[in-house]
Each structure stands twice: as C-alpha cells, then as structure tokens.
Tab-separated table of C-alpha atoms in Angstrom:
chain	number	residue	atom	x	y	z
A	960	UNK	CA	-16.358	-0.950	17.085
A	961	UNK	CA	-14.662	0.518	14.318
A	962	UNK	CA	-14.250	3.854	15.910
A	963	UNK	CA	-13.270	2.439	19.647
A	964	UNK	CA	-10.114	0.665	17.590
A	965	UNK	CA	-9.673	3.480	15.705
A	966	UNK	CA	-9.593	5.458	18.798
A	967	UNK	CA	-7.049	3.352	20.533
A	968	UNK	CA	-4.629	3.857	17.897
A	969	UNK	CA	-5.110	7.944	17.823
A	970	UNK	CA	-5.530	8.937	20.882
A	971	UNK	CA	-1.711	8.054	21.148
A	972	UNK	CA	-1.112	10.923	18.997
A	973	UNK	CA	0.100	14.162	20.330
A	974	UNK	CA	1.614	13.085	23.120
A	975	UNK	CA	4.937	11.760	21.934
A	976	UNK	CA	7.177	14.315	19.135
A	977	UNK	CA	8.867	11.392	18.414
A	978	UNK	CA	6.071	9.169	17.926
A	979	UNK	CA	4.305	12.047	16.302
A	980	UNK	CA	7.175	12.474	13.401
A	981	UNK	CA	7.466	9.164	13.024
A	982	UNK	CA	4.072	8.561	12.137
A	983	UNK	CA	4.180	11.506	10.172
A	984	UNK	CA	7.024	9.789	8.349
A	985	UNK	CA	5.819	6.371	7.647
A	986	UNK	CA	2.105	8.212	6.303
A	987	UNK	CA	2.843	10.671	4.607
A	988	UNK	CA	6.741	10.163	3.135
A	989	UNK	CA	7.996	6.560	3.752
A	990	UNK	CA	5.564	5.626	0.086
A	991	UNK	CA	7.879	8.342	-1.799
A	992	UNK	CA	10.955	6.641	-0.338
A	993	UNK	CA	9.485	2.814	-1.294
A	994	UNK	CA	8.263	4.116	-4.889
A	995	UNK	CA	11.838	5.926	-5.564
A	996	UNK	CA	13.477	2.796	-4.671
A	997	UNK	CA	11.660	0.176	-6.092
A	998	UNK	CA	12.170	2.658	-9.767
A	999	UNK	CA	15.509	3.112	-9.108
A	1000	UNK	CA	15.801	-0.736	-9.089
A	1001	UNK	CA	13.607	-0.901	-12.362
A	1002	UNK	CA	15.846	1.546	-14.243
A	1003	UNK	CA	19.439	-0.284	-12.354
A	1004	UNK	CA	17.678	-4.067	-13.652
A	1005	UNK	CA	16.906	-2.255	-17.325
A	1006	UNK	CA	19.881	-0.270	-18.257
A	1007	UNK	CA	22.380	-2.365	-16.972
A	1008	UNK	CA	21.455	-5.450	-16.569
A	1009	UNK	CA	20.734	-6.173	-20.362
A	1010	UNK	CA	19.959	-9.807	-19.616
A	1011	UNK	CA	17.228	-8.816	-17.174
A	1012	UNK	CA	15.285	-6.167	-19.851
A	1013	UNK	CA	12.601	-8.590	-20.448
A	1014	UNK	CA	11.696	-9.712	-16.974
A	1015	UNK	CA	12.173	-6.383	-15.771
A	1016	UNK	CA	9.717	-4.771	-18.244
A	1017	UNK	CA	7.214	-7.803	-17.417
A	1018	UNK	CA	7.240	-6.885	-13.484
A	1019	UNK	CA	6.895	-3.354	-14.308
A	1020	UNK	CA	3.821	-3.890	-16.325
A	1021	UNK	CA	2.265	-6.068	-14.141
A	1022	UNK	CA	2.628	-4.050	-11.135
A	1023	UNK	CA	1.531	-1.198	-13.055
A	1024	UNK	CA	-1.639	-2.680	-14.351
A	1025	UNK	CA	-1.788	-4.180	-10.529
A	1026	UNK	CA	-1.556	-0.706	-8.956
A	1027	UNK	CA	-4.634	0.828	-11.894
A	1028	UNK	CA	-6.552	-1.979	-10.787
A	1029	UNK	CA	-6.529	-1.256	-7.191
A	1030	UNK	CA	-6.748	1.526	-6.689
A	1031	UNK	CA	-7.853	3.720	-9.794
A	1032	UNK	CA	-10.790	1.099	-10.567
A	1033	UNK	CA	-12.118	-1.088	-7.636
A	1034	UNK	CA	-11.290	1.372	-4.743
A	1035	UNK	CA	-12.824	4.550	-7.287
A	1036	UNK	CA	-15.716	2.085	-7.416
A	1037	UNK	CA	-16.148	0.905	-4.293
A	1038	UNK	CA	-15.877	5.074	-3.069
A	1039	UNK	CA	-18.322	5.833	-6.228
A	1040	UNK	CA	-21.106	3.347	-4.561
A	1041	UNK	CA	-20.209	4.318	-0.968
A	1042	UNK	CA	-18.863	6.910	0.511
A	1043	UNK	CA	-17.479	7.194	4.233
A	1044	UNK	CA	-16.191	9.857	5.269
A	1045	UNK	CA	-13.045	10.272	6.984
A	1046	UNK	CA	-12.589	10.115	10.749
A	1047	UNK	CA	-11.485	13.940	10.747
A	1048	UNK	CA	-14.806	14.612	9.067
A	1049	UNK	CA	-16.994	13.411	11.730
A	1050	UNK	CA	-15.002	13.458	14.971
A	1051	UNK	CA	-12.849	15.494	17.218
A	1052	UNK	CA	-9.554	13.479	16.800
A	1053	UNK	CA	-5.788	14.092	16.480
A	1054	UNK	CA	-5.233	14.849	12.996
A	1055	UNK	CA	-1.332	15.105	12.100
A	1056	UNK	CA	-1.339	15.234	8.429
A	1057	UNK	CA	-3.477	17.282	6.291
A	1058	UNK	CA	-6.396	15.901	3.500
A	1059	UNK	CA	-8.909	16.412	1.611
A	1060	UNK	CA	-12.286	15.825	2.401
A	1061	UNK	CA	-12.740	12.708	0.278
A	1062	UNK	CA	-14.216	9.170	1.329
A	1063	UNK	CA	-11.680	7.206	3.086
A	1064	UNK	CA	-13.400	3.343	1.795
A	1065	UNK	CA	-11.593	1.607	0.956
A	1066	UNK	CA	-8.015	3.354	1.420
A	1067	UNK	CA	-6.624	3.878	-1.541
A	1068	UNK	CA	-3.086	3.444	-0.254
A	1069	UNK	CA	-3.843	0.447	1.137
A	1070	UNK	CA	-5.121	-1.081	-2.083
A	1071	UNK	CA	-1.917	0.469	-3.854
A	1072	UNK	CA	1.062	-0.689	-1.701
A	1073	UNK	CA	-0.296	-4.410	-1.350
A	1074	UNK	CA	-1.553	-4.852	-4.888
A	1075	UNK	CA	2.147	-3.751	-5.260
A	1076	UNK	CA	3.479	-5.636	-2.372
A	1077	UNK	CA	2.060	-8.954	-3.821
A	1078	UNK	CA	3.100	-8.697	-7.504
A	1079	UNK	CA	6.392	-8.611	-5.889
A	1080	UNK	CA	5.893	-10.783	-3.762
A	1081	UNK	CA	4.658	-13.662	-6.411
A	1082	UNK	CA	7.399	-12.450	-8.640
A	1083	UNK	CA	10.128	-13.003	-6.616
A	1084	UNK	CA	8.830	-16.669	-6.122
A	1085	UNK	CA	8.512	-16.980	-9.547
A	1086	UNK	CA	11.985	-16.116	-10.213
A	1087	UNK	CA	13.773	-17.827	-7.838
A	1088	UNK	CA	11.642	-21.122	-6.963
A	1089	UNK	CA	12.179	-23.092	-4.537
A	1090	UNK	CA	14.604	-24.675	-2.868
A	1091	UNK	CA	16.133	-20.931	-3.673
A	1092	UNK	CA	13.099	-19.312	-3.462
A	1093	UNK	CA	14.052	-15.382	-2.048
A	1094	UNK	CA	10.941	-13.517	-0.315
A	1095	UNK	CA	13.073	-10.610	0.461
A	1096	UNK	CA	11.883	-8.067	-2.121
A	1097	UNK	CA	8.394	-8.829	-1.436
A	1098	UNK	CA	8.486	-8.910	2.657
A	1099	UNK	CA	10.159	-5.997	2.623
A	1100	UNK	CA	7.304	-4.683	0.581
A	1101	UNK	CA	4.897	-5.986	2.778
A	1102	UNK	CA	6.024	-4.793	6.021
A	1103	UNK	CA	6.294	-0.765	4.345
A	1104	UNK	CA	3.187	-1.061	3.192
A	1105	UNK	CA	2.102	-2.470	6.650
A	1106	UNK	CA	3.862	0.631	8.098
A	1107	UNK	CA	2.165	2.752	5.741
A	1108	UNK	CA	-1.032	1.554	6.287
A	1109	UNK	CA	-1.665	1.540	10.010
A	1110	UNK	CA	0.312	5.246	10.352
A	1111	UNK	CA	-2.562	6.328	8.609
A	1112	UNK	CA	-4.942	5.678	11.519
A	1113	UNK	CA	-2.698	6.967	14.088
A	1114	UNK	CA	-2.772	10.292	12.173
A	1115	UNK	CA	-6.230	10.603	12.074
A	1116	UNK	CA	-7.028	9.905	8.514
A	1117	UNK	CA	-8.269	6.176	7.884
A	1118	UNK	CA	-10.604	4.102	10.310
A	1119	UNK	CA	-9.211	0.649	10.621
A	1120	UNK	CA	-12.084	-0.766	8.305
A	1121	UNK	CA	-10.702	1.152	5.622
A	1122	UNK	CA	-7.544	-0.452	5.738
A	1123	UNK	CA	-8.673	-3.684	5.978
A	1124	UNK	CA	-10.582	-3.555	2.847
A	1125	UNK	CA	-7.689	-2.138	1.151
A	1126	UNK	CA	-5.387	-4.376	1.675
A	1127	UNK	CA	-8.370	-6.948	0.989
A	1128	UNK	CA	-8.599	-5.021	-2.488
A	1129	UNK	CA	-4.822	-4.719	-3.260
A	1130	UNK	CA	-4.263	-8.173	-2.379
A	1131	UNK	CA	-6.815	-9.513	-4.786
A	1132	UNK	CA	-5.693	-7.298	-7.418
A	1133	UNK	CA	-2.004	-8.356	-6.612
A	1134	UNK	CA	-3.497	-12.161	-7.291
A	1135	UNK	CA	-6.023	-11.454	-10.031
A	1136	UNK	CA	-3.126	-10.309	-11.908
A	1137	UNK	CA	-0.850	-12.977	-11.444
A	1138	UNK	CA	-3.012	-15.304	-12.445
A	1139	UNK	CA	-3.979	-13.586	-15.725
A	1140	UNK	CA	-0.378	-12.980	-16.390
A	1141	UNK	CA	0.292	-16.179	-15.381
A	1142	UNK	CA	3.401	-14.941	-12.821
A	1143	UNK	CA	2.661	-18.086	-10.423
C-alpha cells in the first residue's frame, strides 16, 4: 500500500518542467531558504532587539536541542535498528534529485522541519497568549515543512511511510522539548 501511494505521487513526475522544478525546488532548496530565514530572524531579534536577547537565545536553544533530538538521535536510531531502503533503491521510478544510498526510515527531514516547526509553533503561543495569541511564525513553518516533506516523494526519494513517521518523530521531539523546557 505504501508503494501504490507512493506511486501515485511519482508517477506525476516527468511529465510537467514546471511541476518538475518546482518539486525540485521545494525538496531540495526551499529548507536552505526556511533555515536562512528563520537565522536571519535570530541574529535581527539578537543584535538589535536588545530587549529580546534572552528569549531569543531560549528559542534558539530549544529548537536546536529539538532539531539533535530528531533527527541526529531518534531517526539515527530508528535507521540503526531498521533500515529501508529508498524507493530508488528497489524500483524503477522517476528520480529528480540525486542521493545517497542510505535508509530512508524515518526521513530525516521530516523529523527536522517539524521538530522545528513545533518549537515554533509552541513558542509563538507562549509569547503571545491568548486573546493575542499569533500562530503565524509557526504555520508558516508548518506548511514549508509540509511542502518539503511530500516533494520528497514526488522526486522519488521517500515512500510516504517515511514521512509519516517523521513528522510523527519531529513532532514528539518538538513536544518532548517543550515540556522539559517548560515553553507551554
């Protein structure tokens, strides 16, 4: 079943150059464009925002430690114990970006970006509770890493599996640590 979804999702590729590039975008370069910005913003909040230097430094720890967690220690794991390999491995399929030959469960960029996603997320509602509670930052986080995510089976490189149980591990992380930093 995993395969048949994964398989209506790729067999789109190479038949569109638009659809093609943009995919190509969002998988491979839209996570360069989210990190810059989102450090950008850290450095903006630090150096010149002098009142914000503490809660800045606080969300960039905690998204740090979110991220390690994620993806450098439960997804390293998780591949450790199992390994899967990668839909190019094993099939004939339209593959528009180039990898490695590594396991592909959980994806690692899943875990990443929504570990990420939700620190900001929580953050944000920390920050500004209701009635002005703001879910921009994190949304907007949510939906890249959405984008980011499901690009990566349309290029051939993740099985839809592998994205669900990265965003299942990046979303726990995300939580995990804002609860043991207390951030909601």
């Amino acid at each position: 079943m995993d395969f048949y979804f994964f398989n209506l999702l790729n067999q789109l590729a190479g038949h569109w150059l638009w659809l093609d590039v943009l995919a190509v975008f969002l998988a491979g370069y839209l996570e360069y464009v989210l990190i810059g910005g989102l450090l950008f913003w850290f450095l903006w909040k630090f150096v010149f925002q002098a009142a914000q230097r503490k809660k800045t430094a606080q969300l960039f720890l905690w998204a740090v430690f979110s991220v390690v967690l994620s993806r450098l220690i439960i997804t390293e794991l998780i591949r450790f114990f199992y390994f899967r390999p990668r839909p190019f491995m094993s099939h004939e399929v339209y593959q528009l970006l180039e990898h490695s030959p590594t396991g592909s469960f959980p994806s690692g960029h899943a875990a990443f970006f929504f570990a990420l996603s939700t620190i900001i997320y929580f953050y944000n509602k920390k920050v500004y509770p209701p009635p002005r509670f703001w879910r921009g930052p994190g949304l907007i986080f949510f939906s890249a890493s959405f984008l980011i995510v499901f690009s990566r089976i349309f290029v051939g490189l993740h099985y839809p599996m592998d994205i669900l149980a990265g965003i299942i591990v990046g979303i726990f992380s995300g939580w995990l640590m804002g609860r043991l930093f207390k951030i909601y």
